[in-house]
């Protein structure tokens, strides 16, 4: 396959960026999208140019490191992560636009790499349980009803890639935050911090400068892990519950 | 840490949802009341007068009306203020647009902000036209709402402003009602379909109900 790539190039956080056009040839339909970018970078390095910086790690669709808005879609045209997107989803001769996640809470570090530490700080605000550490406890010591376990697991699937923020016209982190809150709030292990968790994490989310939810549903459409839009509804319910009860303690 | 209702983006959305539902409930009653125009001038004018005597003798003349007005003004102010502040936050959160643009979300969803502004301006005109009579064509007659309505809908601009605003209202309610349910945490996978259908039915019934009045005046059904 022969492709034309239009890639966002930006030297550093303070520099102005622009789209640069590159031609790549000899792309196999079986290559992953990142392997295609590797091919481009090899050529750029041989020519003595600066290779395109992009985030990647496991390349198995489970770590959440890869990003990229491809032709206007976070993680490209398939419902998966960029690393699991293959070139068979494109046609020979296509022009592909590649841009970084866009949100003021995710500043561009270089080219296609953005700083997603805002997500870490949301997790630090309450995305954990306070439990004595040591040997793993007996799994059956705390019974969890099957529907609750399924609900928790569905939300635990979030890999924190930030596609929800990138897709949202308001740069909102509601889907990420709700997945993390719902995952723990439904479980008995998460119950002692149920109220503080949702209040603190939503508070941190606002503080990081993410936008608000207008329920466009773009986040859930972009999510490679299929976190549902109704996850946000569940978080709103938890938040309202917490504002009613937390003052009484 | 931001913890009060008004300091949180989720809290402001709650304010929007509740104030929106108050206005929506009022609009359903307002629309049903408007349909009285199809039963002739006496019945319509009597109904309008009864609104002023509502709650008597417990309440004084027009008190019920004034209570409703105060609640509505509070709802409009709360709704608009939170919408303005949330929109500012949203625009700040996404300052750079994507180079590769794609059509996003439904028309109703994309037009919430502009639709809201249109509705806000419409409310001002509507009150100046049919409540105070300030911008009313042809001499406003206090106590004769039937004639006033006919005067307004006998002008081309009266019809245009009204019908455009009611279409904006339908779109606004279509996305707004469902969104309010999500914000208040009453939405769920099982209830999603029912909520969307309710939102569409409310939007359609309100728009058709309100628009039927200028259409009736234009076609001479009401004169």
GROMACS .gro file of C-alpha atoms in nm:
model
  472
    1UNK     CA    1   0.000   0.000   0.000
    2UNK     CA    2   0.105   0.356  -0.069
    3UNK     CA    3  -0.029   0.619   0.168
    4UNK     CA    4  -0.016   0.992   0.224
    5UNK     CA    5   0.010   1.085   0.590
    6UNK     CA    6  -0.068   1.426   0.730
    7UNK     CA    7   0.087   1.427   1.076
    8UNK     CA    8   0.077   1.690   1.353
    9UNK     CA    9   0.437   1.798   1.417
   10UNK     CA   10   0.520   2.009   1.720
   11UNK     CA   11   0.876   2.045   1.854
   12UNK     CA   12   0.781   2.087   2.219
   13UNK     CA   13   0.505   2.201   2.450
   14UNK     CA   14   0.569   2.571   2.383
   15UNK     CA   15   0.626   2.555   2.007
   16UNK     CA   16   0.352   2.610   1.749
   17UNK     CA   17   0.263   2.293   1.564
   18UNK     CA   18   0.139   2.224   1.212
   19UNK     CA   19   0.036   1.934   0.993
   20UNK     CA   20   0.324   1.791   0.784
   21UNK     CA   21   0.271   1.566   0.483
   22UNK     CA   22   0.465   1.242   0.430
   23UNK     CA   23   0.443   0.965   0.171
   24UNK     CA   24   0.493   0.605   0.283
   25UNK     CA   25   0.521   0.311   0.047
   26UNK     CA   26   0.541  -0.066   0.086
   27UNK     CA   27   0.285  -0.082   0.368
   28UNK     CA   28   0.132  -0.426   0.419
   29UNK     CA   29  -0.235  -0.461   0.507
   30UNK     CA   30  -0.128  -0.688   0.794
   31UNK     CA   31   0.082  -0.419   0.960
   32UNK     CA   32  -0.055  -0.250   1.268
   33UNK     CA   33  -0.103   0.126   1.252
   34UNK     CA   34   0.195   0.175   1.481
   35UNK     CA   35   0.414  -0.050   1.263
   36UNK     CA   36   0.319   0.172   0.971
   37UNK     CA   37   0.438   0.473   1.175
   38UNK     CA   38   0.756   0.279   1.265
   39UNK     CA   39   0.818   0.239   0.891
   40UNK     CA   40   0.777   0.614   0.840
   41UNK     CA   41   1.012   0.686   1.132
   42UNK     CA   42   1.282   0.453   0.997
   43UNK     CA   43   1.274   0.646   0.671
   44UNK     CA   44   1.285   0.979   0.853
   45UNK     CA   45   1.582   0.868   1.066
   46UNK     CA   46   1.773   0.749   0.755
   47UNK     CA   47   1.708   1.085   0.595
   48UNK     CA   48   1.840   1.254   0.908
   49UNK     CA   49   1.503   1.402   1.004
   50UNK     CA   50   1.338   1.403   1.345
   51UNK     CA   51   1.114   1.093   1.379
   52UNK     CA   52   0.747   1.141   1.472
   53UNK     CA   53   0.701   1.104   1.848
   54UNK     CA   54   0.401   0.896   1.955
   55UNK     CA   55   0.308   0.704   2.271
   56UNK     CA   56   0.303   0.325   2.270
   57UNK     CA   57   0.388   0.044   2.508
   58UNK     CA   58   0.230  -0.301   2.518
   59UNK     CA   59   0.095  -0.297   2.161
   60UNK     CA   60  -0.160  -0.554   2.281
   61UNK     CA   61  -0.448  -0.318   2.350
   62UNK     CA   62  -0.429  -0.347   2.728
   63UNK     CA   63  -0.199  -0.077   2.861
   64UNK     CA   64  -0.368   0.242   2.742
   65UNK     CA   65  -0.046   0.412   2.630
   66UNK     CA   66  -0.122   0.454   2.261
   67UNK     CA   67  -0.340   0.739   2.151
   68UNK     CA   68  -0.372   0.922   1.815
   69UNK     CA   69  -0.676   1.078   1.654
   70UNK     CA   70  -0.688   0.916   1.310
   71UNK     CA   71  -0.905   1.085   1.048
   72UNK     CA   72  -1.093   1.261   1.326
   73UNK     CA   73  -1.159   0.944   1.528
   74UNK     CA   74  -0.986   0.866   1.857
   75UNK     CA   75  -0.801   0.536   1.794
   76UNK     CA   76  -0.916   0.541   1.430
   77UNK     CA   77  -1.206   0.382   1.245
   78UNK     CA   78  -1.231   0.052   1.437
   79UNK     CA   79  -1.348   0.013   1.794
   80UNK     CA   80  -1.007  -0.077   1.935
   81UNK     CA   81  -0.684   0.085   2.045
   82UNK     CA   82  -0.451   0.237   1.786
   83UNK     CA   83  -0.198  -0.044   1.842
   84UNK     CA   84  -0.463  -0.302   1.754
   85UNK     CA   85  -0.576  -0.111   1.445
   86UNK     CA   86  -0.446  -0.270   1.128
   87UNK     CA   87  -0.375  -0.121   0.788
   88UNK     CA   88  -0.641  -0.345   0.633
   89UNK     CA   89  -0.887  -0.085   0.762
   90UNK     CA   90  -0.746   0.157   0.501
   91UNK     CA   91  -0.727   0.156   0.121
   92UNK     CA   92  -0.423   0.192  -0.100
   93UNK     CA   93  -0.376   0.558  -0.189
   94UNK     CA   94  -0.560   0.690   0.118
   95UNK     CA   95  -0.467   1.015   0.286
   96UNK     CA   96  -0.466   0.969   0.664
   97UNK     CA   97  -0.476   1.260   0.911
   98UNK     CA   98  -0.299   1.186   1.241
   99UNK     CA   99  -0.342   1.427   1.533
  100UNK     CA  100  -0.277   1.416   1.907
  101UNK     CA  101  -0.552   1.400   2.173
  102UNK     CA  102  -0.690   1.753   2.201
  103UNK     CA  103  -0.781   1.885   2.544
  104UNK     CA  104  -0.634   2.163   2.756
  105UNK     CA  105  -0.595   1.910   3.039
  106UNK     CA  106  -0.382   1.696   2.803
  107UNK     CA  107  -0.112   1.937   2.683
  108UNK     CA  108   0.099   1.827   2.385
  109UNK     CA  109   0.451   1.727   2.492
  110UNK     CA  110   0.585   1.664   2.142
  111UNK     CA  111   0.424   1.578   1.807
  112UNK     CA  112   0.154   1.322   1.893
  113UNK     CA  113   0.251   1.271   2.259
  114UNK     CA  114   0.030   1.435   2.521
  115UNK     CA  115   0.071   1.456   2.897
  116UNK     CA  116  -0.204   1.247   3.059
  117UNK     CA  117  -0.092   1.292   3.422
  118UNK     CA  118  -0.424   1.462   3.493
  119UNK     CA  119  -0.575   1.110   3.490
  120UNK     CA  120  -0.318   0.996   3.747
  121UNK     CA  121  -0.415   1.282   3.976
  122UNK     CA  122  -0.785   1.188   3.943
  123UNK     CA  123  -0.693   0.833   4.049
  124UNK     CA  124  -0.484   0.968   4.336
  125UNK     CA  125  -0.788   1.162   4.457
  126UNK     CA  126  -0.984   0.844   4.529
  127UNK     CA  127  -0.944   0.572   4.270
  128UNK     CA  128  -0.821   0.315   4.522
  129UNK     CA  129  -0.934   0.133   4.834
  130UNK     CA  130  -0.768   0.171   5.170
  131UNK     CA  131  -0.698  -0.184   5.284
  132UNK     CA  132  -0.432  -0.346   5.495
  133UNK     CA  133  -0.170  -0.494   5.265
  134UNK     CA  134  -0.006  -0.832   5.313
  135UNK     CA  135  -0.087  -1.175   5.178
  136UNK     CA  136  -0.382  -1.189   4.937
  137UNK     CA  137  -0.703  -1.247   5.138
  138UNK     CA  138  -0.921  -1.554   5.088
  139UNK     CA  139  -1.124  -1.476   4.773
  140UNK     CA  140  -1.452  -1.597   4.922
  141UNK     CA  141  -1.418  -1.406   5.249
  142UNK     CA  142  -1.616  -1.114   5.102
  143UNK     CA  143  -1.907  -1.233   4.891
  144UNK     CA  144  -1.994  -1.016   4.591
  145UNK     CA  145  -2.326  -1.068   4.409
  146UNK     CA  146  -2.273  -1.173   4.048
  147UNK     CA  147  -2.445  -0.867   3.891
  148UNK     CA  148  -2.227  -0.636   4.103
  149UNK     CA  149  -1.913  -0.827   4.008
  150UNK     CA  150  -2.007  -0.799   3.640
  151UNK     CA  151  -2.082  -0.427   3.675
  152UNK     CA  152  -1.750  -0.368   3.851
  153UNK     CA  153  -1.561  -0.568   3.592
  154UNK     CA  154  -1.721  -0.387   3.300
  155UNK     CA  155  -1.593  -0.058   3.441
  156UNK     CA  156  -1.258  -0.202   3.548
  157UNK     CA  157  -1.192  -0.263   3.179
  158UNK     CA  158  -1.107   0.107   3.138
  159UNK     CA  159  -0.739   0.133   3.047
  160UNK     CA  160  -0.722   0.508   3.099
  161UNK     CA  161  -0.612   0.586   2.743
  162UNK     CA  162  -0.804   0.914   2.728
  163UNK     CA  163  -0.992   0.848   2.404
  164UNK     CA  164  -1.310   0.964   2.581
  165UNK     CA  165  -1.154   1.305   2.646
  166UNK     CA  166  -1.015   1.325   2.293
  167UNK     CA  167  -1.354   1.245   2.138
  168UNK     CA  168  -1.560   1.472   2.364
  169UNK     CA  169  -1.638   1.813   2.210
  170UNK     CA  170  -1.604   1.956   2.563
  171UNK     CA  171  -1.280   1.775   2.650
  172UNK     CA  172  -1.462   1.611   2.942
  173UNK     CA  173  -1.321   1.323   3.144
  174UNK     CA  174  -1.660   1.207   3.268
  175UNK     CA  175  -1.644   0.857   3.115
  176UNK     CA  176  -1.297   0.784   3.254
  177UNK     CA  177  -1.383   0.918   3.600
  178UNK     CA  178  -1.717   0.739   3.609
  179UNK     CA  179  -1.559   0.406   3.507
  180UNK     CA  180  -1.306   0.432   3.790
  181UNK     CA  181  -1.568   0.537   4.047
  182UNK     CA  182  -1.829   0.277   3.949
  183UNK     CA  183  -1.571   0.000   3.944
  184UNK     CA  184  -1.494   0.047   4.315
  185UNK     CA  185  -1.818   0.197   4.448
  186UNK     CA  186  -2.028  -0.109   4.368
  187UNK     CA  187  -1.797  -0.349   4.551
  188UNK     CA  188  -1.799  -0.415   4.927
  189UNK     CA  189  -1.425  -0.342   4.931
  190UNK     CA  190  -1.495   0.008   4.800
  191UNK     CA  191  -1.788   0.081   5.030
  192UNK     CA  192  -1.605   0.255   5.321
  193UNK     CA  193  -1.486   0.531   5.085
  194UNK     CA  194  -1.790   0.536   4.862
  195UNK     CA  195  -1.886   0.902   4.927
  196UNK     CA  196  -1.542   1.060   4.954
  197UNK     CA  197  -1.428   0.875   4.643
  198UNK     CA  198  -1.691   1.022   4.412
  199UNK     CA  199  -1.674   1.371   4.563
  200UNK     CA  200  -1.294   1.387   4.557
  201UNK     CA  201  -1.250   1.235   4.211
  202UNK     CA  202  -1.516   1.459   4.052
  203UNK     CA  203  -1.359   1.755   4.233
  204UNK     CA  204  -1.014   1.669   4.098
  205UNK     CA  205  -1.159   1.616   3.750
  206UNK     CA  206  -1.299   1.971   3.758
  207UNK     CA  207  -0.974   2.109   3.898
  208UNK     CA  208  -0.773   1.960   3.611
  209UNK     CA  209  -0.971   2.173   3.367
  210UNK     CA  210  -1.171   1.902   3.193
  211UNK     CA  211  -1.504   2.014   3.048
  212UNK     CA  212  -1.853   1.915   3.155
  213UNK     CA  213  -2.081   1.652   3.010
  214UNK     CA  214  -2.338   1.747   2.746
  215UNK     CA  215  -2.427   1.383   2.682
  216UNK     CA  216  -2.326   1.381   2.319
  217UNK     CA  217  -2.219   1.017   2.362
  218UNK     CA  218  -1.894   1.065   2.165
  219UNK     CA  219  -1.689   0.924   2.454
  220UNK     CA  220  -1.870   0.591   2.467
  221UNK     CA  221  -1.851   0.561   2.089
  222UNK     CA  222  -1.474   0.615   2.094
  223UNK     CA  223  -1.397   0.399   2.399
  224UNK     CA  224  -1.191   0.098   2.287
  225UNK     CA  225  -1.311  -0.096   2.591
  226UNK     CA  226  -1.682  -0.030   2.545
  227UNK     CA  227  -1.744   0.160   2.871
  228UNK     CA  228  -2.112   0.254   2.827
  229UNK     CA  229  -2.248   0.611   2.836
  230UNK     CA  230  -2.482   0.510   3.119
  231UNK     CA  231  -2.168   0.481   3.332
  232UNK     CA  232  -2.181   0.861   3.358
  233UNK     CA  233  -2.542   0.839   3.477
  234UNK     CA  234  -2.435   0.599   3.752
  235UNK     CA  235  -2.160   0.838   3.857
  236UNK     CA  236  -2.405   1.131   3.870
  237UNK     CA  237  -2.630   0.920   4.090
  238UNK     CA  238  -2.337   0.837   4.321
  239UNK     CA  239  -2.236   1.203   4.332
  240UNK     CA  240  -2.587   1.320   4.424
  241UNK     CA  241  -2.612   1.047   4.686
  242UNK     CA  242  -2.278   1.149   4.833
  243UNK     CA  243  -2.368   1.520   4.848
  244UNK     CA  244  -2.684   1.427   5.038
  245UNK     CA  245  -2.520   1.192   5.287
  246UNK     CA  246  -2.163   1.313   5.335
  247UNK     CA  247  -2.262   1.618   5.540
  248UNK     CA  248  -2.433   1.398   5.798
  249UNK     CA  249  -2.120   1.224   5.918
  250UNK     CA  250  -1.156   2.045   4.703
  251UNK     CA  251  -1.473   2.160   4.534
  252UNK     CA  252  -1.766   2.006   4.713
  253UNK     CA  253  -2.070   2.228   4.699
  254UNK     CA  254  -2.337   2.186   4.438
  255UNK     CA  255  -2.253   2.511   4.258
  256UNK     CA  256  -1.874   2.459   4.260
  257UNK     CA  257  -1.892   2.128   4.078
  258UNK     CA  258  -1.958   2.074   3.709
  259UNK     CA  259  -2.184   1.782   3.803
  260UNK     CA  260  -2.367   2.007   4.051
  261UNK     CA  261  -2.421   2.279   3.792
  262UNK     CA  262  -2.562   2.017   3.558
  263UNK     CA  263  -2.800   1.919   3.836
  264UNK     CA  264  -2.914   2.279   3.864
  265UNK     CA  265  -2.968   2.284   3.486
  266UNK     CA  266  -3.164   1.959   3.496
  267UNK     CA  267  -3.395   2.062   3.780
  268UNK     CA  268  -3.459   2.414   3.645
  269UNK     CA  269  -3.515   2.269   3.299
  270UNK     CA  270  -3.771   2.021   3.428
  271UNK     CA  271  -3.955   2.301   3.614
  272UNK     CA  272  -3.979   2.500   3.291
  273UNK     CA  273  -4.079   2.188   3.098
  274UNK     CA  274  -4.364   2.113   3.341
  275UNK     CA  275  -4.483   2.474   3.305
  276UNK     CA  276  -4.469   2.451   2.924
  277UNK     CA  277  -4.689   2.141   2.916
  278UNK     CA  278  -4.957   2.325   3.117
  279UNK     CA  279  -4.908   2.645   2.912
  280UNK     CA  280  -4.949   2.453   2.586
  281UNK     CA  281  -5.265   2.277   2.704
  282UNK     CA  282  -5.407   2.613   2.818
  283UNK     CA  283  -5.331   2.767   2.477
  284UNK     CA  284  -5.549   2.505   2.309
  285UNK     CA  285  -5.851   2.671   2.473
  286UNK     CA  286  -5.830   2.922   2.188
  287UNK     CA  287  -6.001   2.661   1.969
  288UNK     CA  288  -6.316   2.692   2.183
  289UNK     CA  289  -6.373   3.058   2.106
  290UNK     CA  290  -6.295   3.396   2.252
  291UNK     CA  291  -6.520   3.375   2.560
  292UNK     CA  292  -6.377   3.049   2.684
  293UNK     CA  293  -6.017   3.160   2.615
  294UNK     CA  294  -6.062   3.498   2.786
  295UNK     CA  295  -6.240   3.337   3.082
  296UNK     CA  296  -5.956   3.090   3.117
  297UNK     CA  297  -5.703   3.375   3.111
  298UNK     CA  298  -5.900   3.557   3.379
  299UNK     CA  299  -5.930   3.240   3.590
  300UNK     CA  300  -5.550   3.217   3.594
  301UNK     CA  301  -5.550   3.546   3.785
  302UNK     CA  302  -5.807   3.426   4.036
  303UNK     CA  303  -5.629   3.094   4.082
  304UNK     CA  304  -5.594   2.998   4.449
  305UNK     CA  305  -5.863   3.241   4.572
  306UNK     CA  306  -5.985   3.292   4.835
  307UNK     CA  307  -5.677   3.151   5.007
  308UNK     CA  308  -5.453   3.360   4.785
  309UNK     CA  309  -5.514   3.720   4.687
  310UNK     CA  310  -5.601   3.811   4.326
  311UNK     CA  311  -5.306   3.735   4.091
  312UNK     CA  312  -5.087   3.599   4.371
  313UNK     CA  313  -5.074   3.246   4.227
  314UNK     CA  314  -4.970   3.396   3.893
  315UNK     CA  315  -4.697   3.600   4.057
  316UNK     CA  316  -4.569   3.298   4.250
  317UNK     CA  317  -4.546   3.105   3.923
  318UNK     CA  318  -4.368   3.398   3.760
  319UNK     CA  319  -4.112   3.421   4.039
  320UNK     CA  320  -4.042   3.047   4.024
  321UNK     CA  321  -4.007   3.063   3.645
  322UNK     CA  322  -3.774   3.362   3.649
  323UNK     CA  323  -3.560   3.184   3.908
  324UNK     CA  324  -3.556   2.873   3.689
  325UNK     CA  325  -3.462   3.070   3.376
  326UNK     CA  326  -3.183   3.256   3.558
  327UNK     CA  327  -3.046   2.936   3.717
  328UNK     CA  328  -3.066   2.749   3.386
  329UNK     CA  329  -2.901   3.024   3.182
  330UNK     CA  330  -2.631   3.102   3.438
  331UNK     CA  331  -2.524   2.740   3.475
  332UNK     CA  332  -2.542   2.691   3.097
  333UNK     CA  333  -2.319   2.994   3.045
  334UNK     CA  334  -2.066   2.887   3.307
  335UNK     CA  335  -2.058   2.525   3.192
  336UNK     CA  336  -2.019   2.631   2.828
  337UNK     CA  337  -1.729   2.856   2.922
  338UNK     CA  338  -1.566   2.560   3.098
  339UNK     CA  339  -1.630   2.331   2.799
  340UNK     CA  340  -1.480   2.575   2.548
  341UNK     CA  341  -1.175   2.630   2.771
  342UNK     CA  342  -1.130   2.253   2.803
  343UNK     CA  343  -1.106   2.206   2.426
  344UNK     CA  344  -0.935   2.516   2.282
  345UNK     CA  345  -0.778   2.343   1.979
  346UNK     CA  346  -1.006   2.191   1.719
  347UNK     CA  347  -0.913   1.886   1.516
  348UNK     CA  348  -0.790   1.954   1.163
  349UNK     CA  349  -0.985   1.653   1.038
  350UNK     CA  350  -1.345   1.738   1.118
  351UNK     CA  351  -1.630   1.492   1.131
  352UNK     CA  352  -2.002   1.551   1.172
  353UNK     CA  353  -2.072   1.475   1.536
  354UNK     CA  354  -2.375   1.391   1.749
  355UNK     CA  355  -2.737   1.452   1.655
  356UNK     CA  356  -2.874   1.786   1.540
  357UNK     CA  357  -3.066   1.830   1.867
  358UNK     CA  358  -2.747   1.774   2.068
  359UNK     CA  359  -2.536   2.014   1.863
  360UNK     CA  360  -2.794   2.293   1.876
  361UNK     CA  361  -2.847   2.299   2.253
  362UNK     CA  362  -2.650   2.620   2.309
  363UNK     CA  363  -2.779   2.819   2.011
  364UNK     CA  364  -3.127   2.679   2.068
  365UNK     CA  365  -3.111   2.796   2.428
  366UNK     CA  366  -3.009   3.147   2.323
  367UNK     CA  367  -3.293   3.160   2.068
  368UNK     CA  368  -3.540   3.049   2.335
  369UNK     CA  369  -3.408   3.310   2.580
  370UNK     CA  370  -3.457   3.589   2.326
  371UNK     CA  371  -3.797   3.451   2.235
  372UNK     CA  372  -3.913   3.462   2.598
  373UNK     CA  373  -3.822   3.832   2.616
  374UNK     CA  374  -4.014   3.910   2.297
  375UNK     CA  375  -4.307   3.691   2.399
  376UNK     CA  376  -4.350   3.871   2.733
  377UNK     CA  377  -4.313   4.217   2.574
  378UNK     CA  378  -4.567   4.113   2.310
  379UNK     CA  379  -4.844   3.932   2.496
  380UNK     CA  380  -4.795   4.012   2.866
  381UNK     CA  381  -4.689   4.378   2.881
  382UNK     CA  382  -4.794   4.462   2.524
  383UNK     CA  383  -4.487   4.684   2.477
  384UNK     CA  384  -4.405   4.555   2.129
  385UNK     CA  385  -4.756   4.439   2.045
  386UNK     CA  386  -4.886   4.532   1.697
  387UNK     CA  387  -5.216   4.715   1.674
  388UNK     CA  388  -5.280   4.837   2.028
  389UNK     CA  389  -5.262   4.586   2.313
  390UNK     CA  390  -5.590   4.531   2.498
  391UNK     CA  391  -5.553   4.426   2.861
  392UNK     CA  392  -5.807   4.160   2.946
  393UNK     CA  393  -5.861   4.056   2.584
  394UNK     CA  394  -5.593   3.792   2.527
  395UNK     CA  395  -5.791   3.628   2.244
  396UNK     CA  396  -5.776   3.942   2.031
  397UNK     CA  397  -5.411   4.004   2.125
  398UNK     CA  398  -5.312   3.654   2.012
  399UNK     CA  399  -5.490   3.704   1.681
  400UNK     CA  400  -5.319   4.044   1.632
  401UNK     CA  401  -4.975   3.889   1.687
  402UNK     CA  402  -5.034   3.601   1.452
  403UNK     CA  403  -5.176   3.830   1.188
  404UNK     CA  404  -4.825   3.969   1.130
  405UNK     CA  405  -4.571   3.772   0.928
  406UNK     CA  406  -4.289   3.836   1.174
  407UNK     CA  407  -4.503   3.726   1.469
  408UNK     CA  408  -4.558   3.390   1.303
  409UNK     CA  409  -4.195   3.352   1.197
  410UNK     CA  410  -4.051   3.433   1.540
  411UNK     CA  411  -4.300   3.207   1.715
  412UNK     CA  412  -4.269   2.906   1.487
  413UNK     CA  413  -3.887   2.920   1.474
  414UNK     CA  414  -3.876   2.939   1.853
  415UNK     CA  415  -4.114   2.646   1.891
  416UNK     CA  416  -3.902   2.433   1.658
  417UNK     CA  417  -3.597   2.527   1.866
  418UNK     CA  418  -3.798   2.430   2.174
  419UNK     CA  419  -3.875   2.087   2.033
  420UNK     CA  420  -3.507   2.020   1.962
  421UNK     CA  421  -3.406   2.155   2.302
  422UNK     CA  422  -3.656   1.935   2.488
  423UNK     CA  423  -3.565   1.631   2.281
  424UNK     CA  424  -3.204   1.629   2.404
  425UNK     CA  425  -3.269   1.818   2.729
  426UNK     CA  426  -3.526   1.588   2.886
  427UNK     CA  427  -3.320   1.275   2.829
  428UNK     CA  428  -3.004   1.453   2.945
  429UNK     CA  429  -3.174   1.574   3.263
  430UNK     CA  430  -3.262   1.213   3.343
  431UNK     CA  431  -2.896   1.115   3.305
  432UNK     CA  432  -2.777   1.408   3.514
  433UNK     CA  433  -3.018   1.321   3.793
  434UNK     CA  434  -2.902   0.961   3.780
  435UNK     CA  435  -3.241   0.811   3.692
  436UNK     CA  436  -3.132   0.681   3.352
  437UNK     CA  437  -3.031   0.320   3.311
  438UNK     CA  438  -2.979   0.071   3.033
  439UNK     CA  439  -3.325  -0.076   3.089
  440UNK     CA  440  -3.493   0.265   3.099
  441UNK     CA  441  -3.300   0.429   2.817
  442UNK     CA  442  -3.547   0.353   2.543
  443UNK     CA  443  -3.844   0.466   2.749
  444UNK     CA  444  -3.669   0.793   2.837
  445UNK     CA  445  -3.577   0.864   2.474
  446UNK     CA  446  -3.932   0.792   2.360
  447UNK     CA  447  -4.073   1.017   2.634
  448UNK     CA  448  -3.833   1.295   2.534
  449UNK     CA  449  -3.935   1.267   2.168
  450UNK     CA  450  -4.306   1.255   2.249
  451UNK     CA  451  -4.279   1.557   2.480
  452UNK     CA  452  -4.083   1.750   2.216
  453UNK     CA  453  -4.331   1.663   1.943
  454UNK     CA  454  -4.647   1.727   2.147
  455UNK     CA  455  -4.517   2.064   2.274
  456UNK     CA  456  -4.407   2.182   1.931
  457UNK     CA  457  -4.724   2.070   1.753
  458UNK     CA  458  -4.946   2.205   2.033
  459UNK     CA  459  -4.784   2.548   2.037
  460UNK     CA  460  -4.751   2.581   1.659
  461UNK     CA  461  -5.116   2.483   1.607
  462UNK     CA  462  -5.223   2.828   1.736
  463UNK     CA  463  -5.044   3.049   1.476
  464UNK     CA  464  -5.131   2.797   1.206
  465UNK     CA  465  -5.499   2.817   1.306
  466UNK     CA  466  -5.491   3.197   1.296
  467UNK     CA  467  -5.313   3.201   0.958
  468UNK     CA  468  -5.559   2.955   0.805
  469UNK     CA  469  -5.857   3.136   0.954
  470UNK     CA  470  -5.968   2.847   1.178
  471UNK     CA  471  -5.937   3.091   1.468
  472UNK     CA  472  -6.035   3.450   1.396
   0.00000   0.00000   0.00000
